[in-house]
Amino acid sequence: MDAGATTATGLRSAAAPRNQPLSIRATRAPDTERADEASMVEPVSPTGRLMDSFYIVVTIGLGTPVNVPACRAGVEAQLARHPRFCSIQQVTDGSEDGNPHWVPATVNLDDHIVIPGLDPAAVAADPDRAVEDYVASLSTLPMDRSRPLWEFHVLDFPTSEAASTVALRVHHSLGDGMALLTLLIACTRSAADPARLPAMPPPPAREGPIYARARPPASAGFRALAAWLWSYAVLAWHTVADVVAFVDRHGPVRDADTRKLICLRSVLLVNLRPPASLQVAATIFGRMIAHTTISFSNMVRPGEQVEFCGHPVAFLAPSVYGPPEALTVHYQSYNNTIKVILAVDEAHFACNDAIGIADSEVPAAVKYSG
């Protein structure tokens, strides 16, 4: 994989307001109530309710200036027709448990496609910083809960990486990062053949756990059995060595200047079993992320260069704000480039410090800029 670039978005999660679902009593005529019940009472998922203050922002660099009518038509024909992108959260008469449900709503694209009026002098002086600052500012702006929780922001000026930039901001209840990136990729087309969907990366050739090796038959002899046992011994040795190296490097240390104990904790989310209840899940999830300093995530990618609404895509940069972690690191591979995106809570980290931390964590093959 070729070298990539880092984008430090500086999203300020601590400043993001927490908006609650609307409490709206929806009334319907008795003869239509049963017919509409299936569409009116689909509940917001427990994960969506747990992550009520979480938002996903996907920054997309384009290879040409934005053709707003073409983008508008593409968004209207694809994203805006998805059930979650044309629904709002409401507490209705059918909500016996008092939890919000998804209710179909009319989408007015003028409410969702945003063309901000930025300072021309600031854009001309440093367009890269203008994009970074604008994307960061989204974390301080609330979303209107009376309409579907997504926005499409258009920044139609060139930067060092793209001829123009668009940013999709979506509430986490509409889907997690993997689902939304998959949906976004499904809305693109192959740059080599715009008539077809983009190819996806091939699945891994192996099956089962990476460490699984079939035991050789007795007829293979002692050497084959010894080699099989030795492979597990090597795996165990490297596992212990990696753990010791990690603890030695990332364990509690004392800063020579401040004499304070410093401890960084990172987390990789893996769901192993269904929770007993939403309250139990909320308690476990809340305590876990509240005691986590850094989280890491990698996102799905197309297997080739793609176009979005007729615009060649130069880069993809997904991120998130709302979690209490001081630093969230996303890895996005696209078009033979790995991009590392940082979402920084500036109450705890300066962006330059966060880039320094990420620089020590990613492989040396990945280069940084910005």
Short mmCIF file of C-alpha atoms in Angstrom, two decimals:
data_model
loop_
_atom_site.label_atom_id
_atom_site.label_comp_id
_atom_site.label_asym_id
_atom_site.label_seq_id
_atom_site.Cartn_x
_atom_site.Cartn_y
_atom_site.Cartn_z
CA MET A 1 0.00 0.00 0.00
CA ASP A 2 1.31 3.39 -0.97
CA ALA A 3 1.87 6.20 1.48
CA GLY A 4 -1.12 8.20 2.63
CA ALA A 5 -1.88 11.43 4.39
CA THR A 6 -3.28 12.55 7.71
CA THR A 7 -6.21 14.90 8.02
CA ALA A 8 -6.56 16.41 11.51
CA THR A 9 -10.14 17.59 11.54
CA GLY A 10 -10.12 18.86 15.10
CA LEU A 11 -13.73 17.93 15.77
CA ARG A 12 -14.67 19.22 19.20
CA SER A 13 -16.87 16.50 20.67
CA ALA A 14 -17.22 18.19 24.04
CA ALA A 15 -18.97 21.15 22.45
CA ALA A 16 -21.59 19.12 20.62
CA PRO A 17 -25.09 19.81 21.99
CA ARG A 18 -27.24 16.89 22.98
CA ASN A 19 -30.68 17.19 21.41
CA GLN A 20 -33.50 14.94 22.52
CA PRO A 21 -36.06 13.31 20.17
CA LEU A 22 -39.22 15.27 19.59
CA SER A 23 -42.17 14.28 21.73
CA ILE A 24 -44.92 14.43 19.10
CA ARG A 25 -48.29 12.77 19.30
CA ALA A 26 -49.15 11.64 15.79
CA THR A 27 -52.87 11.15 15.18
CA ARG A 28 -54.42 9.23 12.28
CA ALA A 29 -57.86 8.37 11.08
CA PRO A 30 -59.16 5.05 12.56
CA ASP A 31 -59.57 3.40 9.13
CA THR A 32 -55.93 4.03 8.18
CA GLU A 33 -54.31 3.31 11.53
CA ARG A 34 -53.70 -0.40 10.94
CA ALA A 35 -52.49 0.11 7.38
CA ASP A 36 -49.88 2.63 8.51
CA GLU A 37 -48.89 0.83 11.73
CA ALA A 38 -45.94 -1.06 10.25
CA SER A 39 -44.28 2.11 8.97
CA MET A 40 -45.14 4.25 11.99
CA VAL A 41 -44.00 2.07 14.91
CA GLU A 42 -40.58 0.79 13.80
CA PRO A 43 -38.47 1.60 16.88
CA VAL A 44 -35.15 3.37 16.92
CA SER A 45 -32.57 0.65 17.62
CA PRO A 46 -31.00 0.37 21.09
CA THR A 47 -27.64 1.32 19.57
CA GLY A 48 -29.19 4.39 17.99
CA ARG A 49 -30.60 5.46 21.36
CA LEU A 50 -27.33 4.75 23.16
CA MET A 51 -25.41 6.93 20.72
CA ASP A 52 -27.92 9.75 20.65
CA SER A 53 -25.20 12.42 20.85
CA PHE A 54 -22.94 10.80 18.21
CA TYR A 55 -22.62 12.16 14.67
CA ILE A 56 -20.69 10.87 11.66
CA VAL A 57 -19.01 13.25 9.21
CA VAL A 58 -17.66 11.97 5.89
CA THR A 59 -15.50 14.47 4.00
CA ILE A 60 -15.23 13.69 0.28
CA GLY A 61 -12.65 15.31 -1.96
CA LEU A 62 -13.73 15.67 -5.58
CA GLY A 63 -11.57 15.89 -8.68
CA THR A 64 -13.71 18.56 -10.35
CA PRO A 65 -15.65 21.66 -9.22
CA VAL A 66 -19.06 20.81 -7.79
CA ASN A 67 -21.93 20.65 -10.24
CA VAL A 68 -24.64 21.50 -7.71
CA PRO A 69 -27.63 20.52 -9.90
CA ALA A 70 -26.02 17.14 -10.66
CA CYS A 71 -25.25 16.55 -6.96
CA ARG A 72 -28.77 17.59 -5.99
CA ALA A 73 -30.29 15.20 -8.52
CA GLY A 74 -28.03 12.36 -7.40
CA VAL A 75 -28.72 12.90 -3.71
CA GLU A 76 -32.46 13.12 -4.38
CA ALA A 77 -32.47 9.93 -6.46
CA GLN A 78 -30.33 7.85 -4.07
CA LEU A 79 -29.53 9.00 -0.52
CA ALA A 80 -32.77 10.90 0.08
CA ARG A 81 -34.84 7.83 -0.89
CA HIS A 82 -33.26 5.58 1.73
CA PRO A 83 -35.81 4.91 4.52
CA ARG A 84 -33.60 6.34 7.27
CA PHE A 85 -32.82 9.45 5.21
CA CYS A 86 -36.51 10.26 4.81
CA SER A 87 -37.67 9.55 8.36
CA ILE A 88 -37.60 11.39 11.68
CA GLN A 89 -37.59 10.21 15.27
CA GLN A 90 -40.88 10.71 17.10
CA VAL A 91 -42.58 9.49 20.22
CA THR A 92 -45.99 8.54 18.79
CA ASP A 93 -49.24 7.14 20.14
CA GLY A 94 -47.96 3.71 19.11
CA SER A 95 -44.88 4.06 21.32
CA GLU A 96 -46.11 2.05 24.29
CA ASP A 97 -42.64 2.05 25.86
CA GLY A 98 -42.16 5.81 25.38
CA ASN A 99 -39.15 5.28 23.12
CA PRO A 100 -38.76 7.11 19.79
CA HIS A 101 -39.83 5.44 16.56
CA TRP A 102 -39.03 6.09 12.93
CA VAL A 103 -41.80 8.03 11.18
CA PRO A 104 -41.75 8.81 7.42
CA ALA A 105 -41.25 12.49 6.63
CA THR A 106 -41.15 14.71 3.58
CA VAL A 107 -37.60 15.61 2.50
CA ASN A 108 -37.00 19.18 1.34
CA LEU A 109 -33.55 19.13 -0.23
CA ASP A 110 -33.16 22.86 0.42
CA ASP A 111 -33.02 21.98 4.14
CA HIS A 112 -30.30 19.36 3.65
CA ILE A 113 -27.97 20.67 0.94
CA VAL A 114 -25.93 23.46 2.52
CA ILE A 115 -23.72 25.88 0.60
CA PRO A 116 -22.04 27.99 3.31
CA GLY A 117 -20.92 31.54 2.75
CA LEU A 118 -17.29 31.46 3.88
CA ASP A 119 -14.94 34.43 4.08
CA PRO A 120 -13.37 34.69 0.59
CA ALA A 121 -10.16 36.16 2.03
CA ALA A 122 -9.75 33.24 4.46
CA VAL A 123 -10.45 30.71 1.70
CA ALA A 124 -7.93 32.34 -0.64
CA ALA A 125 -5.27 32.57 2.08
CA ASP A 126 -5.45 28.91 3.17
CA PRO A 127 -8.15 26.76 1.52
CA ASP A 128 -7.02 23.60 3.34
CA ARG A 129 -7.46 25.31 6.71
CA ALA A 130 -10.82 26.71 5.59
CA VAL A 131 -12.10 23.18 4.88
CA GLU A 132 -10.66 21.85 8.14
CA ASP A 133 -12.16 24.66 10.22
CA TYR A 134 -15.55 24.35 8.57
CA VAL A 135 -15.74 20.58 9.09
CA ALA A 136 -14.66 21.10 12.71
CA SER A 137 -17.35 23.73 13.20
CA LEU A 138 -20.06 21.18 12.36
CA SER A 139 -19.52 19.61 15.78
CA THR A 140 -20.73 22.82 17.43
CA LEU A 141 -23.92 23.15 15.37
CA PRO A 142 -27.12 21.32 16.37
CA MET A 143 -29.24 19.42 13.88
CA ASP A 144 -32.95 20.16 13.52
CA ARG A 145 -34.81 17.12 14.87
CA SER A 146 -37.99 18.10 13.05
CA ARG A 147 -36.49 16.86 9.77
CA PRO A 148 -34.34 13.85 8.76
CA LEU A 149 -30.98 13.93 10.51
CA TRP A 150 -28.54 14.39 7.65
CA GLU A 151 -26.88 17.28 5.81
CA PHE A 152 -24.81 17.60 2.64
CA HIS A 153 -22.34 20.52 2.78
CA VAL A 154 -20.76 21.87 -0.43
CA LEU A 155 -17.35 23.61 -0.34
CA ASP A 156 -16.76 24.50 -3.97
CA PHE A 157 -13.16 25.73 -3.99
CA PRO A 158 -9.85 23.93 -4.65
CA THR A 159 -7.48 22.66 -1.96
CA SER A 160 -4.13 20.92 -2.10
CA GLU A 161 -5.89 17.53 -2.34
CA ALA A 162 -9.03 18.16 -4.37
CA ALA A 163 -10.74 20.55 -6.80
CA SER A 164 -13.70 20.79 -4.39
CA THR A 165 -14.97 19.19 -1.20
CA VAL A 166 -18.32 17.97 0.11
CA ALA A 167 -19.10 16.83 3.65
CA LEU A 168 -21.93 14.51 4.67
CA ARG A 169 -23.05 14.88 8.30
CA VAL A 170 -25.32 12.10 9.58
CA HIS A 171 -26.73 11.26 13.00
CA HIS A 172 -25.41 7.94 14.28
CA SER A 173 -28.93 6.52 14.68
CA LEU A 174 -29.22 6.34 10.87
CA GLY A 175 -26.45 3.75 10.87
CA ASP A 176 -22.93 3.09 12.07
CA GLY A 177 -19.87 4.17 10.13
CA MET A 178 -19.51 0.86 8.27
CA ALA A 179 -23.17 0.85 7.17
CA LEU A 180 -23.13 4.48 6.09
CA LEU A 181 -19.85 4.12 4.16
CA THR A 182 -21.30 1.05 2.44
CA LEU A 183 -24.42 3.02 1.54
CA LEU A 184 -22.33 5.92 0.29
CA ILE A 185 -20.20 3.60 -1.86
CA ALA A 186 -23.41 2.07 -3.25
CA CYS A 187 -24.36 5.58 -4.41
CA THR A 188 -21.12 5.90 -6.41
CA ARG A 189 -20.18 4.47 -9.78
CA SER A 190 -16.98 3.08 -11.21
CA ALA A 191 -14.75 5.80 -12.67
CA ALA A 192 -13.64 3.37 -15.39
CA ASP A 193 -17.25 2.51 -16.32
CA PRO A 194 -19.85 4.93 -14.88
CA ALA A 195 -22.63 2.55 -15.95
CA ARG A 196 -21.78 0.01 -13.22
CA LEU A 197 -21.38 -0.10 -9.47
CA PRO A 198 -17.81 -0.04 -8.14
CA ALA A 199 -16.01 -3.26 -7.44
CA MET A 200 -15.42 -4.12 -3.80
CA PRO A 201 -12.16 -5.50 -2.39
CA PRO A 202 -11.90 -9.29 -2.69
CA PRO A 203 -12.57 -11.25 0.51
CA PRO A 204 -9.57 -12.78 2.30
CA ALA A 205 -8.48 -16.11 0.91
CA ARG A 206 -8.16 -17.73 4.31
CA GLU A 207 -11.03 -19.29 6.27
CA GLY A 208 -11.38 -19.37 10.03
CA PRO A 209 -9.04 -17.73 12.55
CA ILE A 210 -5.71 -16.51 11.21
CA TYR A 211 -3.86 -18.77 13.67
CA ALA A 212 -5.83 -21.93 12.79
CA ARG A 213 -3.75 -24.67 11.20
CA ALA A 214 -5.02 -28.19 10.70
CA ARG A 215 -3.19 -30.82 12.69
CA PRO A 216 -1.19 -33.02 10.33
CA PRO A 217 -2.19 -36.68 10.15
CA ALA A 218 -0.11 -39.28 11.99
CA SER A 219 1.14 -40.56 8.65
CA ALA A 220 2.89 -37.21 8.06
CA GLY A 221 5.53 -38.17 10.57
CA PHE A 222 7.20 -36.59 13.58
CA ARG A 223 8.68 -33.61 11.72
CA ALA A 224 5.30 -32.43 10.46
CA LEU A 225 3.82 -32.72 13.97
CA ALA A 226 6.80 -30.86 15.47
CA ALA A 227 6.47 -28.07 12.88
CA TRP A 228 2.76 -27.78 13.70
CA LEU A 229 3.49 -27.50 17.43
CA TRP A 230 6.35 -25.09 16.80
CA SER A 231 4.02 -22.71 14.90
CA TYR A 232 1.86 -22.36 18.02
CA ALA A 233 4.93 -21.86 20.21
CA VAL A 234 6.10 -19.04 17.91
CA LEU A 235 2.61 -17.48 18.00
CA ALA A 236 2.56 -17.60 21.80
CA TRP A 237 6.06 -16.10 22.03
CA HIS A 238 5.21 -13.20 19.73
CA THR A 239 1.94 -12.58 21.58
CA VAL A 240 3.74 -12.33 24.92
CA ALA A 241 6.48 -10.17 23.39
CA ASP A 242 3.92 -7.80 21.84
CA VAL A 243 2.01 -7.46 25.11
CA VAL A 244 5.20 -6.76 27.07
CA ALA A 245 6.33 -4.21 24.47
CA PHE A 246 2.90 -2.53 24.55
CA VAL A 247 2.85 -2.28 28.34
CA ASP A 248 6.43 -1.01 28.39
CA ARG A 249 5.65 1.65 25.80
CA HIS A 250 2.09 2.65 26.71
CA GLY A 251 1.83 1.89 30.39
CA PRO A 252 1.65 4.61 33.05
CA VAL A 253 4.64 6.92 32.85
CA ARG A 254 5.61 10.06 34.69
CA ASP A 255 6.14 13.27 32.81
CA ALA A 256 9.57 14.64 33.65
CA ASP A 257 8.30 18.23 33.79
CA THR A 258 4.93 17.96 35.51
CA ARG A 259 5.66 14.87 37.67
CA LYS A 260 2.12 13.71 36.90
CA LEU A 261 1.02 10.18 36.14
CA ILE A 262 0.06 9.81 32.47
CA CYS A 263 -2.00 6.88 31.23
CA LEU A 264 -3.53 6.44 27.76
CA ARG A 265 -6.23 3.85 27.21
CA SER A 266 -7.49 2.81 23.79
CA VAL A 267 -10.39 0.55 22.88
CA LEU A 268 -11.40 -1.69 19.99
CA LEU A 269 -15.17 -2.34 19.99
CA VAL A 270 -16.21 -5.97 19.47
CA ASN A 271 -19.76 -7.16 20.15
CA LEU A 272 -19.70 -10.76 21.42
CA ARG A 273 -23.19 -11.23 22.81
CA PRO A 274 -26.56 -9.44 22.91
CA PRO A 275 -27.00 -7.27 26.04
CA ALA A 276 -29.49 -8.29 28.70
CA SER A 277 -31.20 -4.89 28.44
CA LEU A 278 -30.64 -1.41 27.08
CA GLN A 279 -29.94 -0.15 30.60
CA VAL A 280 -27.21 -2.75 31.13
CA ALA A 281 -25.72 -2.01 27.71
CA ALA A 282 -25.80 1.73 28.38
CA THR A 283 -24.03 1.28 31.71
CA ILE A 284 -21.32 -0.98 30.26
CA PHE A 285 -20.85 1.12 27.14
CA GLY A 286 -20.86 4.40 29.06
CA ARG A 287 -18.30 3.25 31.63
CA MET A 288 -16.09 1.76 28.94
CA ILE A 289 -15.86 4.81 26.67
CA ALA A 290 -15.79 7.24 29.60
CA HIS A 291 -12.52 5.61 30.72
CA THR A 292 -11.01 5.48 27.23
CA THR A 293 -8.60 8.08 25.90
CA ILE A 294 -8.26 6.98 22.28
CA SER A 295 -10.39 4.86 19.95
CA PHE A 296 -9.35 3.40 16.60
CA SER A 297 -11.52 2.42 13.64
CA ASN A 298 -11.02 1.36 10.04
CA MET A 299 -13.65 1.78 7.34
CA VAL A 300 -14.81 -0.15 4.27
CA ARG A 301 -13.51 1.02 0.90
CA PRO A 302 -14.32 0.56 -2.80
CA GLY A 303 -11.98 -1.66 -4.74
CA GLU A 304 -11.36 0.94 -7.45
CA GLN A 305 -11.58 4.67 -8.10
CA VAL A 306 -15.17 5.89 -8.09
CA GLU A 307 -17.37 8.82 -9.12
CA PHE A 308 -20.02 10.47 -6.98
CA CYS A 309 -22.84 12.10 -8.98
CA GLY A 310 -20.49 12.37 -11.96
CA HIS A 311 -17.59 13.80 -9.92
CA PRO A 312 -14.39 11.74 -9.60
CA VAL A 313 -13.65 11.08 -5.94
CA ALA A 314 -10.13 12.12 -4.88
CA PHE A 315 -10.33 10.97 -1.25
CA LEU A 316 -12.66 9.75 1.50
CA ALA A 317 -12.23 10.90 5.10
CA PRO A 318 -14.81 9.57 7.60
CA SER A 319 -14.82 10.76 11.20
CA VAL A 320 -17.11 11.07 14.20
CA TYR A 321 -17.87 13.48 17.02
CA GLY A 322 -19.82 13.08 20.23
CA PRO A 323 -17.92 10.25 21.98
CA PRO A 324 -16.13 11.27 25.18
CA GLU A 325 -12.71 10.05 24.00
CA ALA A 326 -10.12 12.77 23.66
CA LEU A 327 -8.91 11.36 20.33
CA THR A 328 -10.61 9.22 17.68
CA VAL A 329 -8.47 7.81 14.86
CA HIS A 330 -10.02 6.53 11.63
CA TYR A 331 -8.12 4.71 8.90
CA GLN A 332 -9.50 4.94 5.36
CA SER A 333 -7.93 3.16 2.40
CA TYR A 334 -8.85 4.38 -1.09
CA ASN A 335 -7.14 4.44 -4.47
CA ASN A 336 -3.82 3.01 -3.16
CA THR A 337 -3.68 5.58 -0.36
CA ILE A 338 -4.21 5.26 3.38
CA LYS A 339 -5.65 8.36 4.96
CA VAL A 340 -5.52 8.78 8.74
CA ILE A 341 -8.27 11.06 10.07
CA LEU A 342 -8.11 12.50 13.58
CA ALA A 343 -11.10 13.76 15.56
CA VAL A 344 -9.69 15.74 18.49
CA ASP A 345 -11.32 17.03 21.65
CA GLU A 346 -9.34 20.25 21.95
CA ALA A 347 -10.17 20.48 25.65
CA HIS A 348 -7.66 17.64 26.14
CA PHE A 349 -5.40 17.68 23.07
CA ALA A 350 -3.99 20.24 20.71
CA CYS A 351 -4.23 19.03 17.09
CA ASN A 352 -0.45 19.07 16.68
CA ASP A 353 -0.06 16.91 19.79
CA ALA A 354 -2.69 14.49 18.45
CA ILE A 355 -0.85 14.21 15.14
CA GLY A 356 2.32 13.42 17.09
CA ILE A 357 0.53 10.65 18.98
CA ALA A 358 -0.88 9.17 15.78
CA ASP A 359 2.55 9.45 14.16
CA SER A 360 3.95 7.07 16.77
CA GLU A 361 1.09 4.59 16.33
CA VAL A 362 0.79 4.02 12.58
CA PRO A 363 3.27 2.16 10.38
CA ALA A 364 6.29 4.08 9.19
CA ALA A 365 5.12 3.63 5.60
CA VAL A 366 2.32 6.12 6.21
CA LYS A 367 3.42 9.73 5.81
CA TYR A 368 1.68 12.78 7.22
CA SER A 369 0.88 16.23 6.01
CA GLY A 370 -1.12 19.14 7.44
#
